[in-house]
Protein backbone atom coordinates (compact mmCIF):
# COMPACT_ATOMS: atom_id res chain seq x y z
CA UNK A 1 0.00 0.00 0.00
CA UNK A 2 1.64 3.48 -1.00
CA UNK A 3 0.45 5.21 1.69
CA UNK A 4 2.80 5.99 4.61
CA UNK A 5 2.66 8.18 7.72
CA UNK A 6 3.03 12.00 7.54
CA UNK A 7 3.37 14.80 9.45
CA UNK A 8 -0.07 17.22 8.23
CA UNK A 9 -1.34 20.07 9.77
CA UNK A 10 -4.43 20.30 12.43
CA UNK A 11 -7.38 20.06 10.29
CA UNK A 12 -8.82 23.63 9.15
CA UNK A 13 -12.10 23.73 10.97
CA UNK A 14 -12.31 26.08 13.30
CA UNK A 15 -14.92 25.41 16.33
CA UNK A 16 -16.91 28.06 18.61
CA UNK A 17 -16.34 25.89 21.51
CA UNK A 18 -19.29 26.71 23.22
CA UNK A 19 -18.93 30.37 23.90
CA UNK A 20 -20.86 33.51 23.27
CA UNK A 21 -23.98 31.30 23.19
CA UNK A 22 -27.10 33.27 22.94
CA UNK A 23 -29.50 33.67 25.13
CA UNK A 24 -32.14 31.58 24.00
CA UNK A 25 -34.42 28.84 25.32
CA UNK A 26 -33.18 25.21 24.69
CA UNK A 27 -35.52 23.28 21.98
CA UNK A 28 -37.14 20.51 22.45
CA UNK A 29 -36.79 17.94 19.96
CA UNK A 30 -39.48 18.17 17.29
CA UNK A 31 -42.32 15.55 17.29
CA UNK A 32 -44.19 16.28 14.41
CA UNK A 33 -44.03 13.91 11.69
CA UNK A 34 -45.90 16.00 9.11
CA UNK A 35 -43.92 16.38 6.17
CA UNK A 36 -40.91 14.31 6.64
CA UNK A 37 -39.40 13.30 3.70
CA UNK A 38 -38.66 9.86 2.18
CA UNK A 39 -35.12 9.12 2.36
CA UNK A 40 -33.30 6.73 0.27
CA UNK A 41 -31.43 4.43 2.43
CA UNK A 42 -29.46 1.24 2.09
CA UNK A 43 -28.94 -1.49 4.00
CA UNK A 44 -25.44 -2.15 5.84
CA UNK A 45 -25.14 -5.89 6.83
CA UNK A 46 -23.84 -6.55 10.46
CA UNK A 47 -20.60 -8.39 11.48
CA UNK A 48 -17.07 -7.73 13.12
CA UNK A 49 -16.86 -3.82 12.08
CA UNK A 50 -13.79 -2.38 11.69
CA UNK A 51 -12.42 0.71 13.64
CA UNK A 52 -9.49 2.92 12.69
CA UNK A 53 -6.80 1.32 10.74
CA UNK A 54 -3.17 0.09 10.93
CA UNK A 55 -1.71 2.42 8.26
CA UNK A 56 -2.70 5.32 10.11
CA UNK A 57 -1.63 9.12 8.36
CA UNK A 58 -2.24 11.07 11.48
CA UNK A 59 -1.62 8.87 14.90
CA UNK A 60 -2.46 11.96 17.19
CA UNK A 61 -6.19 11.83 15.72
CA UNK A 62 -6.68 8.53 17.26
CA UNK A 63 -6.54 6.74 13.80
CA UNK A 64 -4.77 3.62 15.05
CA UNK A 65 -6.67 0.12 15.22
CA UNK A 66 -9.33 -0.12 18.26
CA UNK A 67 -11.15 -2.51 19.64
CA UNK A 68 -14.44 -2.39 17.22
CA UNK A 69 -17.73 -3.71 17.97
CA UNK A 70 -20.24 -6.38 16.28
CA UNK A 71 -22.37 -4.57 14.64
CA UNK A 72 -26.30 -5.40 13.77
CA UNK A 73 -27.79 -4.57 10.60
CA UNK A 74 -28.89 -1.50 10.07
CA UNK A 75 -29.82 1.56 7.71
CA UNK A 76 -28.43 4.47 6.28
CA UNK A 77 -28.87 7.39 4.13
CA UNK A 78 -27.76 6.65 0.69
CA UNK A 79 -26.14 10.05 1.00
CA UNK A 80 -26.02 13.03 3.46
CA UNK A 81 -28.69 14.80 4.31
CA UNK A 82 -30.20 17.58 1.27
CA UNK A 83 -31.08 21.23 1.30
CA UNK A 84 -34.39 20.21 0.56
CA UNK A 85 -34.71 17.11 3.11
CA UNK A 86 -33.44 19.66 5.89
CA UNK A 87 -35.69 22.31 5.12
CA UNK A 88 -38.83 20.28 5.03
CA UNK A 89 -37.69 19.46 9.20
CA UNK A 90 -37.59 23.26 9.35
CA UNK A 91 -41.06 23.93 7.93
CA UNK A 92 -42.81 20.97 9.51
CA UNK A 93 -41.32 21.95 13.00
CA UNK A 94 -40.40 25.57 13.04
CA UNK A 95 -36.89 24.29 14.19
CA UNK A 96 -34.27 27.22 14.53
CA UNK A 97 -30.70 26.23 13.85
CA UNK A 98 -27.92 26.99 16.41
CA UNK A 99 -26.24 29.17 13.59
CA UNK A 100 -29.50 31.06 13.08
CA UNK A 101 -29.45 31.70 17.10
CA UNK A 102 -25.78 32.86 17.11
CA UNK A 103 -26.66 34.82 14.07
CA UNK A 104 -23.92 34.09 12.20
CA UNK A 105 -21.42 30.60 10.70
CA UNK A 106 -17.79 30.12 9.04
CA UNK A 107 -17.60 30.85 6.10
CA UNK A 108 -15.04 29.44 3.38
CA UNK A 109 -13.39 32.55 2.29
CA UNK A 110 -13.65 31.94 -1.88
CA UNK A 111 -17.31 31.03 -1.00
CA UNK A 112 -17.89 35.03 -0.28
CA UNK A 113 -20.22 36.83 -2.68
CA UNK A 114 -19.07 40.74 -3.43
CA UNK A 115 -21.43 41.92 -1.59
CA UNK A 116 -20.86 40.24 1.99
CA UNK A 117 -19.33 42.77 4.12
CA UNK A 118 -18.08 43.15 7.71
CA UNK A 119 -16.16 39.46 7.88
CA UNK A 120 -13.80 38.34 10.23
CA UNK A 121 -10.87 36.30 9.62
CA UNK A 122 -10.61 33.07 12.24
CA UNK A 123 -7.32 33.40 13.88
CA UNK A 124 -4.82 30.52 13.05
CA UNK A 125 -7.31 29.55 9.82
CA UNK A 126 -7.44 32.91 8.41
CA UNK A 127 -8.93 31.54 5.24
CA UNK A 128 -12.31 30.57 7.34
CA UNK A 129 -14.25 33.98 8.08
CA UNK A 130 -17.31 34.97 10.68
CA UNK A 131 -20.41 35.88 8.61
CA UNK A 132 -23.39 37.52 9.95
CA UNK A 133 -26.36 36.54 8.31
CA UNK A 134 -24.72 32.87 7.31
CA UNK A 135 -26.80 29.59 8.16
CA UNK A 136 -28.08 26.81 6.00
CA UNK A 137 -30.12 28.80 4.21
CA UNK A 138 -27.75 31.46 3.47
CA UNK A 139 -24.53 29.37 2.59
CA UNK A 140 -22.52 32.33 2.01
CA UNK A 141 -24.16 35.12 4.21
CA UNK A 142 -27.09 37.54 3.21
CA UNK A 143 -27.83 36.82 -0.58
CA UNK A 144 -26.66 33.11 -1.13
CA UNK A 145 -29.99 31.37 -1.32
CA UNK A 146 -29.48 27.38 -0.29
CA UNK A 147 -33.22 26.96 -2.31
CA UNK A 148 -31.72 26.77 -5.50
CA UNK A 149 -29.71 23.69 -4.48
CA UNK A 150 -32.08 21.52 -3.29
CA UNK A 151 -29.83 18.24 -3.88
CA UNK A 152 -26.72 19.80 -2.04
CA UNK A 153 -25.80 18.84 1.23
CA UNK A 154 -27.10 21.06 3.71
CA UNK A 155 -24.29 22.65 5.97
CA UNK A 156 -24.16 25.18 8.72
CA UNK A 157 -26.09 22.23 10.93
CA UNK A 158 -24.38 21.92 14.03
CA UNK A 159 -24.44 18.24 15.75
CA UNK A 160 -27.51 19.73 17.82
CA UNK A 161 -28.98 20.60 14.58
CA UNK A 162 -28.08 17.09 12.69
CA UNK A 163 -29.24 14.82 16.26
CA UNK A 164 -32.96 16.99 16.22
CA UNK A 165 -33.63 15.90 12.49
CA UNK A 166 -32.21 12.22 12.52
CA UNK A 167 -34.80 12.04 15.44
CA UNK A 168 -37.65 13.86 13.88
CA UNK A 169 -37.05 11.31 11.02
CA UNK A 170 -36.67 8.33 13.73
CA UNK A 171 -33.17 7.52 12.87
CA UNK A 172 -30.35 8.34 15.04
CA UNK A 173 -26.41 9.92 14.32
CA UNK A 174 -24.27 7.05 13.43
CA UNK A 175 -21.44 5.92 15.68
CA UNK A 176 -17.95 5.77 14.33
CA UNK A 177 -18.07 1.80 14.20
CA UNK A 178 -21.05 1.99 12.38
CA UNK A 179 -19.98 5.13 9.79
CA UNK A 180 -16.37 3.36 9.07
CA UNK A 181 -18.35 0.25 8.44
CA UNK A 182 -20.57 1.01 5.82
CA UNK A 183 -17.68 3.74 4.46
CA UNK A 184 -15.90 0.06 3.44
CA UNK A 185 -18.45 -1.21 1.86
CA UNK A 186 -17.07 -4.43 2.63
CA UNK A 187 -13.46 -4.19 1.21
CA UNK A 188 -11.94 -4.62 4.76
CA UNK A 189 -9.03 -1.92 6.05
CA UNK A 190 -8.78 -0.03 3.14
CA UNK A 191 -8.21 3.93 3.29
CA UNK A 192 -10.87 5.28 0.66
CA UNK A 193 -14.46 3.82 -0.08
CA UNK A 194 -13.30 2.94 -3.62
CA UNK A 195 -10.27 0.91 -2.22
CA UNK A 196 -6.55 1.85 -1.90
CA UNK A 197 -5.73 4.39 -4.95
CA UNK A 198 -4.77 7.56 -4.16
CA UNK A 199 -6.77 10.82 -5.47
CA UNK A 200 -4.76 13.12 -7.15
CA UNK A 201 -4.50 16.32 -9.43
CA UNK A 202 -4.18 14.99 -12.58
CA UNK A 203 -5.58 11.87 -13.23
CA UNK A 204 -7.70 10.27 -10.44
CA UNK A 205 -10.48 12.28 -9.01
CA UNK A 206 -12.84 9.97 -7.68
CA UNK A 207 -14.64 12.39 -4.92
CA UNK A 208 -14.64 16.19 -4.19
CA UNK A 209 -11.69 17.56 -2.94
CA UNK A 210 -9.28 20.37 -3.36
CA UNK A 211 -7.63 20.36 -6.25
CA UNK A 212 -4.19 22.82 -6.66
CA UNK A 213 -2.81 24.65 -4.42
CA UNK A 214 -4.62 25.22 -0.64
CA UNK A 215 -6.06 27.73 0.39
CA UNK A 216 -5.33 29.99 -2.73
CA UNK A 217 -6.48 28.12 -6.14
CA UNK A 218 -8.52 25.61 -6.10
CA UNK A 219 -8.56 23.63 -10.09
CA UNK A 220 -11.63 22.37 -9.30
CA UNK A 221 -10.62 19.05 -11.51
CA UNK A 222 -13.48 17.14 -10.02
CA UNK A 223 -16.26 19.90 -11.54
CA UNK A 224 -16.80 21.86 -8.26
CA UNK A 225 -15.52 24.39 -6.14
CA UNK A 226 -17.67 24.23 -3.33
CA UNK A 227 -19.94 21.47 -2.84
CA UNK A 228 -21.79 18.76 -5.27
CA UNK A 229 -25.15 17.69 -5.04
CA UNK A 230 -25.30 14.81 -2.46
CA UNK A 231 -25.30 11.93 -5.04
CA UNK A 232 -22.19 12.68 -6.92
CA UNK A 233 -19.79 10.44 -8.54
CA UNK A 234 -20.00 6.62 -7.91
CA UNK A 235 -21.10 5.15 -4.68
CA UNK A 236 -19.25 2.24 -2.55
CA UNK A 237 -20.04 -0.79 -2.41
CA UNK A 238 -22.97 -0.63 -0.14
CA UNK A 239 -24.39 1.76 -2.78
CA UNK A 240 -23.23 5.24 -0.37
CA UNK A 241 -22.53 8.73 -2.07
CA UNK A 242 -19.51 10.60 -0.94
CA UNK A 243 -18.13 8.91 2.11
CA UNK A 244 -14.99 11.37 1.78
CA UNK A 245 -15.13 14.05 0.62
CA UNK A 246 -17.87 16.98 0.02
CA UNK A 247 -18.99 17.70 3.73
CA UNK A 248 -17.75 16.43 7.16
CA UNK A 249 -20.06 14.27 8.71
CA UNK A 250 -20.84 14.73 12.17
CA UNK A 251 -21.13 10.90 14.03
CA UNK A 252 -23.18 10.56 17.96
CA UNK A 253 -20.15 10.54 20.10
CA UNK A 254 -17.28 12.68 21.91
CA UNK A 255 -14.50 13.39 20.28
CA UNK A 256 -12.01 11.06 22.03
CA UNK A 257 -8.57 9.83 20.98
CA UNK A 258 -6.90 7.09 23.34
CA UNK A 259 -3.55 7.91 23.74
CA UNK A 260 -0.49 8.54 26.40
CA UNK A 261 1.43 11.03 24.62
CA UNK A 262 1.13 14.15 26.55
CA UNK A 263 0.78 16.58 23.30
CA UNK A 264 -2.44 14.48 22.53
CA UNK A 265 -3.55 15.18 26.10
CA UNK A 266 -2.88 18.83 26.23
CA UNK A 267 -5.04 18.55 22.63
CA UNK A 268 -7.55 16.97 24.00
CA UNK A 269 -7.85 19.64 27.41
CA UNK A 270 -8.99 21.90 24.89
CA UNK A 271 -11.30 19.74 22.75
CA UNK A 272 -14.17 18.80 25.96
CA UNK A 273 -17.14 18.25 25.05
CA UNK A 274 -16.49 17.93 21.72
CA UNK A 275 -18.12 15.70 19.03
CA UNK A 276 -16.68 13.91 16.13
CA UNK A 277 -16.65 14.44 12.33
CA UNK A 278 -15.66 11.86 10.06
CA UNK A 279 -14.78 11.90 6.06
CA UNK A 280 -13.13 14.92 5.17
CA UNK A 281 -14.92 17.82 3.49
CA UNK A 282 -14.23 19.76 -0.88
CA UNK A 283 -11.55 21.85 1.41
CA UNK A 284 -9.58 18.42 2.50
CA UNK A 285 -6.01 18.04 0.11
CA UNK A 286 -3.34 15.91 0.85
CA UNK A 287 -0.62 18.35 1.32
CA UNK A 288 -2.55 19.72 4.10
CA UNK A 289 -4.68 18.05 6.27
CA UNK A 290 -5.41 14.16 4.15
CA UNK A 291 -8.09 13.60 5.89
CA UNK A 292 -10.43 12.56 3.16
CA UNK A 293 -9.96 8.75 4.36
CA UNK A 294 -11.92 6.52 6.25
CA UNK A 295 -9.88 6.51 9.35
CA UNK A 296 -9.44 10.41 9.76
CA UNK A 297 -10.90 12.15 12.49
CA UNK A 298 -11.99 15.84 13.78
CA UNK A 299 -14.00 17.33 15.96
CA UNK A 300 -15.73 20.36 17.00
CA UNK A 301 -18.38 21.30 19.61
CA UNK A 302 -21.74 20.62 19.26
CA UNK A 303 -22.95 23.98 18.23
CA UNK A 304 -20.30 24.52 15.93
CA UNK A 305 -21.09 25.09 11.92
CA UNK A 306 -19.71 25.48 8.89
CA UNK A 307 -19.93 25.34 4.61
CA UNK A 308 -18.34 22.21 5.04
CA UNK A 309 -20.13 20.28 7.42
CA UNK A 310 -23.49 17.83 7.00
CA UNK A 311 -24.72 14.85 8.20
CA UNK A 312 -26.89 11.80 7.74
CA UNK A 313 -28.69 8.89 9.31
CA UNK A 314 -29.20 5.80 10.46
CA UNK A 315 -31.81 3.35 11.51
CA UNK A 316 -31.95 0.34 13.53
CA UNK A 317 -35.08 -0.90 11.56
C-alpha cells in the first residue's frame, strides 16, 4: 500500500467551543411527523466492524486500530442529508438552527459573494471567516440562497442541529463503528471507499476535494468548487454517495482519541465536550490536512457550523 505516515497540519475547521452562546431557550426535539421526507437508504449488513486502521496518516487523531464492535444490521442514508430534506424538518417543526441563534457561521473565504461585508478572519485559519447573516439557508451570508440547491448537502447544521432531524425522522447519528463500516463497503481496512488508490490532481479524481494549491487556487478538476449535489460520482459498495469528501459528517459521540502522549492530552484539554466528524470535506487536500480517508478524524463542539459540514442517518429498523 503506497500510503505511509506523515506529518499534516491540524485540520482547518475552526470550532466556537461553546462560547458567546445566545441567550435563547433550549428546543425541544421536534415531534411532528408531518412532512418528513422519504429518504433513500441502504442497507449495511452486520458483522465484526472495523475501527481505525493500521496504516494510520495522522496517529495523534486517534486513527490507530481499536477494539471495534459487532455490529447489527442497520440503515443508512444513501447520501447526506439535502437542502431540501433539511428544510422540510424546518417547515414541519419551526426548528431554529444553532447558527440562526448565534446569528452568524464560518464561512469558506472563496465562498464570499461581493457583496458580503463586515467578515472576520478566524485566527490561526485565516482563510475561514465569521459571517453575519450565514446559516443553511444562506450558505454564504445575506444573498446566497441554499433553495436553489435543493440536492446539495445542507451545511451550517451543528451536531444539535443534525441529532434533532435524525430524530424527527426516527433515525439516530451514526457511531464511528457503524460510519467506518458502511464507508468500506465491505473491502476490509482499506483507506478510501473505492479501495486503496490515491486521489490526485491529474488523473484520479474519484470524490470532491481540493484540487491545486490550498487555500489559494482551487482547479476544481473534479467539476466543483464548493460542494456537489449529495449523489455525486460513484457510490461504494454498499451503494453510499460521498463517504470522503464533500462535507464532514458529524457521528453521535465525543471526540475522544486514546492515547499517552502528553501533546495528545494537552489537545484533548482543549477539545471537551467535543463531538466527532468523520470523512473529510471539498476543502480536504493531501498536502494539508489528508483527511479525506476513512480513518481520519476531527472534531468540534456541538454547536459549531460550517460550509463544510453535513450529516446523515441511520436506523436500527
Amino acid at each position: 500500500m503506497k500510503l505511509h505516515q506523515a506529518s499534516h497540519k491540524a485540520c482547518c475547521t475552526p470550532t466556537r467551543g461553546l462560547i458567546d452562546r445566545p441567550d435563547c431557550a433550549e428546543q425541544k426535539t421536534p415531534t411532528s411527523s408531518d412532512g418528513r421526507p422519504d429518504l433513500d437508504t441502504a442497507v449495511i449488513p452486520g458483522g465484526n466492524a472495523i475501527l481505525g486502521t493500521r496504516f494510520p496518516l495522522i496517529p495523534n487523531d486517534g486513527e490507530e486500530s481499536r477494539k471495534a464492535p459487532v455490529l447489527r444490521q442497520f440503515r443508512m442514508t444513501t447520501t447526506t442529508i439535502t437542502n431540501a430534506e433539511y428544510a422540510a424538518f424546518v417547515q414541519s417543526t419551526g426548528y431554529v438552527t444553532d447558527a440562526e441563534q448565534y446569528g452568524w457561521s464560518f464561512v469558506f473565504w472563496a465562498q464570499l459573494p461581493d457583496s458580503t461585508s463586515e467578515t472576520q478572519a478566524v485566527a490561526g485559519t485565516e482563510w475561514w471567516r465569521k459571517v453575519e447573516g450565514a446559516n443553511w439557508r444562506h450558505v454564504a451570508g445575506p444573498g446566497s440562497e441554499a433553495d436553489w440547491q435543493p440536492d446539495h448537502p445542507v451545511v451550517h447544521v451543528s451536531w444539535n442541529d443534525a441529532k434533532a432531524f435524525a430524530s424527527w425522522v426516527g433515525g439516530r447519528l451514526p457511531t464511528e463503528a457503524e460510519w467506518e463500516h458502511a464507508a468500506r463497503g465491505g473491502l476490509g481496512d482499506i483507506p478510501y471507499p473505492w479501495g486503496t488508490r490515491e486521489p490526485d490532481d491529474e488523473t484520479f479524481q474519484p470524490c470532491n476535494i481540493w484540487q491545486g494549491r490550498f487555500p489559494q487556487d482551487n482547479l476544481a478538476l473534479d467539476g466543483h468548487l464548493t460542494t456537489a449535489p449529495a449523489k455525486s460520482f460513484e457510490p461504494n459498495g454498499f451503494g453510499l454517495y460521498n463517504m470522503v469528501g464533500n462535507v464532514w459528517e458529524w457521528a453521535a459521540e465525543p471526540y475522544k482519541i486514546p492515547s499517552l502522549k502528553r501533546a495528545v492530552r494537552q489537545k484533548l484539554a482543549s477539545m471537551k465536550g467535543f463531538k466527532l466528524l468523520k470523512g473529510g470535506s471539498f476543502l480536504c487536500h493531501q498536502t494539508y490536512c489528508w483527511r479525506y480517508r476513512i480513518a481520519a478524524r476531527s472534531g468540534a463542539s456541538p454547536d459549531t457550523s460550517l460550509a463544510h459540514q453535513g450529516f446523515r442517518v441511520v436506523f436500527d429498523k
